[in-house]
Amino acid sequence: GRAGIPSARVGGSAAPREVVFAADGAVEEMVASTWSNALRFLAGAVLGAVLLGSSAGPARADIDDVAIPVNDKGKTTNLTKEQLVRGKRLFLAACSTCHVGGGTRTNQNVALSLEELSGALPARNTVEGLVDYLNAPTSYDGLKDISEVHPSIKSADLFPKMRSMKQQDLFDISSYILYMNFTIPEKWGGGKQYY
């Protein structure tokens, strides 16, 4: 018992109980629950670990699981990690001054989201469409040449970063832009709202 107070074991139940006789004559019943408490604690810890491990988070796709549309005829490609890193590096070096997070600082109405790329004339929602645009950019409706205000191969004399760009560089930048559209569509092209 506790502090010199007599106690007695009572059997017959699932958990052994200890009956303690208090000094004032009242009977206090305590469940000898060391094992019971340990099991509850362990069950709670396991449940917590399972919930923590399976908690909702952003969807993450393996790089090579994302099919990037190459042309409007249905051809697709899958990037390697190296291609994605290279495309990101080139995008950050050459494009992110105006297109941070897929937005467009110079024209908030036109971003690099898939919806907006698809709505352009000609459509820019494929690697080939974006590469064509980076070679010779036109307005969103496709009617005006805008190479004097948008970096391109055509205007490499005005935009030094474009002078060293090869067609493979444009392919990698375009693939990166589309990859971002497929992996974080809710943020990419959102501009200031997210970045």
Coordinates of C-alpha atoms in Angstrom, one line a residue:
G1 CA 0.0 0.0 0.0
R2 CA 0.8 3.7 0.1
A3 CA 2.7 5.2 3.0
G4 CA 2.0 2.5 5.5
I5 CA -1.6 2.1 4.6
P6 CA -2.6 -1.5 4.3
S7 CA -3.7 -2.9 0.9
A8 CA -5.1 -6.1 -0.4
R9 CA -5.0 -7.7 -3.9
V10 CA -8.4 -8.5 -5.4
G11 CA -8.3 -11.1 -8.2
G12 CA -10.8 -12.3 -10.7
S13 CA -10.9 -9.4 -13.1
A14 CA -9.0 -8.9 -16.3
A15 CA -6.5 -6.5 -14.7
P16 CA -5.4 -7.1 -11.1
R17 CA -6.7 -4.4 -8.8
E18 CA -5.2 -3.1 -5.6
V19 CA -7.6 -2.0 -2.9
V20 CA -6.1 0.7 -0.7
F21 CA -7.5 1.5 2.7
A22 CA -7.1 5.2 3.3
A23 CA -6.5 6.7 6.8
D24 CA -10.1 8.1 7.0
G25 CA -11.6 4.6 6.5
A26 CA -12.6 5.2 2.8
V27 CA -11.7 2.5 0.4
E28 CA -9.8 3.6 -2.7
E29 CA -9.6 1.2 -5.7
M30 CA -6.7 1.5 -8.1
V31 CA -6.2 -0.5 -11.2
A32 CA -2.7 -1.8 -11.4
S33 CA -2.4 -0.6 -14.9
T34 CA 1.3 -0.3 -15.6
W35 CA 1.0 -2.6 -18.6
S36 CA -2.3 -1.1 -19.6
N37 CA -0.9 2.4 -19.6
A38 CA 2.2 1.3 -21.5
L39 CA 0.1 -0.4 -24.1
R40 CA -2.1 2.7 -24.5
F41 CA 1.0 4.9 -24.8
L42 CA 2.6 2.6 -27.4
A43 CA -0.6 2.4 -29.4
G44 CA -0.9 6.2 -29.4
A45 CA 2.7 6.6 -30.4
V46 CA 2.2 4.1 -33.3
L47 CA -1.0 5.8 -34.4
G48 CA 0.7 9.2 -34.3
A49 CA 3.7 7.9 -36.3
V50 CA 1.3 6.5 -38.9
L51 CA -0.7 9.7 -39.2
L52 CA 2.4 11.8 -39.4
G53 CA 3.9 9.6 -42.1
S54 CA 0.8 9.6 -44.2
S55 CA -0.2 13.2 -43.7
A56 CA -1.3 15.1 -46.8
G57 CA 1.4 17.1 -48.5
P58 CA 2.1 18.4 -51.9
A59 CA 2.0 15.8 -54.6
R60 CA 5.4 14.8 -55.7
A61 CA 5.9 13.0 -59.0
D62 CA 9.1 11.2 -60.0
I63 CA 10.7 13.3 -62.7
D64 CA 10.6 10.5 -65.2
D65 CA 6.9 9.9 -64.6
V66 CA 5.9 13.3 -66.1
A67 CA 5.1 13.2 -69.8
I68 CA 6.1 16.5 -71.4
P69 CA 4.2 17.2 -74.7
V70 CA 6.8 17.7 -77.5
N71 CA 4.3 18.6 -80.3
D72 CA 0.6 18.9 -81.1
K73 CA 0.6 15.4 -82.7
G74 CA 0.8 13.7 -79.3
K75 CA 4.5 13.0 -79.1
T76 CA 5.8 13.2 -75.5
T77 CA 9.1 13.0 -73.7
N78 CA 10.2 12.3 -70.2
L79 CA 13.0 14.3 -68.6
T80 CA 16.0 13.0 -66.7
K81 CA 17.0 14.7 -63.5
E82 CA 20.0 16.2 -65.4
Q83 CA 17.7 17.6 -68.1
L84 CA 15.4 19.1 -65.5
V85 CA 18.3 20.7 -63.5
R86 CA 19.8 22.1 -66.8
G87 CA 16.4 23.5 -67.9
K88 CA 15.9 25.1 -64.5
R89 CA 19.4 26.6 -64.4
L90 CA 18.9 28.1 -67.9
F91 CA 15.4 29.4 -67.1
L92 CA 16.7 31.0 -63.9
A93 CA 19.6 32.6 -65.7
A94 CA 17.8 33.8 -68.8
C95 CA 14.1 34.1 -68.0
S96 CA 13.4 34.5 -64.3
T97 CA 14.1 38.2 -64.3
C98 CA 10.7 38.7 -65.9
H99 CA 9.1 35.2 -65.4
V100 CA 9.7 34.5 -61.7
G101 CA 7.5 31.5 -60.7
G102 CA 6.0 31.3 -64.1
G103 CA 4.4 34.8 -63.9
T104 CA 5.1 37.7 -66.2
R105 CA 6.2 40.9 -64.6
T106 CA 5.9 43.0 -67.7
N107 CA 2.4 41.8 -68.5
Q108 CA 0.4 40.4 -65.6
N109 CA -2.3 39.2 -68.1
V110 CA -0.1 36.6 -69.7
A111 CA 1.8 34.1 -67.6
L112 CA 3.5 30.8 -68.3
S113 CA 0.6 28.7 -67.0
L114 CA -0.6 25.8 -69.2
E115 CA -4.0 27.5 -69.7
E116 CA -2.4 30.7 -71.0
L117 CA 0.2 28.9 -73.1
S118 CA -2.7 26.9 -74.7
G119 CA -4.7 30.0 -75.5
A120 CA -1.9 31.7 -77.4
L121 CA -1.9 31.7 -81.2
P122 CA 0.0 29.7 -82.2
A123 CA -0.3 27.6 -79.1
R124 CA 2.7 27.4 -76.9
N125 CA 1.7 24.4 -74.8
T126 CA 4.3 22.1 -76.3
V127 CA 8.0 22.1 -76.3
E128 CA 8.1 22.8 -80.1
G129 CA 5.6 25.7 -79.6
L130 CA 7.7 27.3 -76.9
V131 CA 11.0 26.7 -78.9
D132 CA 9.4 28.4 -81.9
Y133 CA 8.4 31.3 -79.6
L134 CA 11.9 31.6 -78.2
N135 CA 13.3 31.7 -81.7
A136 CA 10.9 34.4 -83.0
P137 CA 8.3 35.6 -80.5
T138 CA 5.0 37.0 -81.5
S139 CA 2.2 38.7 -79.6
Y140 CA -0.4 36.5 -77.8
D141 CA -2.7 36.7 -80.8
G142 CA 0.2 35.8 -83.1
L143 CA -0.2 38.9 -85.2
K144 CA 2.8 41.0 -84.3
D145 CA 6.6 40.3 -84.1
I146 CA 7.7 41.2 -80.5
S147 CA 11.3 40.1 -80.8
E148 CA 12.5 43.6 -80.0
V149 CA 10.9 43.5 -76.5
H150 CA 11.2 39.8 -75.7
P151 CA 14.5 37.9 -75.6
S152 CA 14.9 35.5 -78.5
I153 CA 17.3 34.0 -81.0
K154 CA 16.0 36.5 -83.6
S155 CA 17.0 39.4 -81.3
A156 CA 20.2 38.0 -79.8
D157 CA 22.0 41.2 -80.8
L158 CA 19.7 43.1 -78.3
F159 CA 19.6 40.4 -75.6
P160 CA 23.2 39.2 -74.7
K161 CA 21.9 36.2 -72.8
M162 CA 20.4 34.8 -76.0
R163 CA 23.6 35.0 -78.0
S164 CA 25.0 31.7 -76.6
M165 CA 21.7 29.8 -76.6
K166 CA 21.6 26.7 -78.7
Q167 CA 18.4 24.9 -79.8
Q168 CA 19.0 22.3 -77.2
D169 CA 19.0 25.1 -74.5
L170 CA 15.7 26.3 -75.8
F171 CA 14.3 22.7 -75.7
D172 CA 15.5 22.3 -72.1
I173 CA 14.0 25.7 -71.0
S174 CA 10.7 24.8 -72.7
S175 CA 10.7 21.4 -71.1
Y176 CA 11.3 22.9 -67.7
I177 CA 8.4 25.4 -68.1
L178 CA 6.0 22.6 -69.0
Y179 CA 7.3 20.3 -66.3
M180 CA 6.5 23.0 -63.7
N181 CA 3.0 23.3 -65.2
F182 CA 2.4 19.6 -64.7
T183 CA 3.9 19.3 -61.2
I184 CA 2.7 22.5 -59.5
P185 CA 0.0 23.8 -61.7
E186 CA -1.7 25.6 -58.8
K187 CA 1.4 27.8 -58.2
W188 CA 3.2 28.0 -61.5
G189 CA 2.1 31.1 -63.4
G190 CA 0.5 32.5 -60.2
G191 CA 3.1 35.2 -60.0
K192 CA 3.1 37.5 -56.9
Q193 CA 0.3 35.5 -55.3
Y194 CA 2.7 32.7 -54.6
Y195 CA 6.2 34.1 -55.0

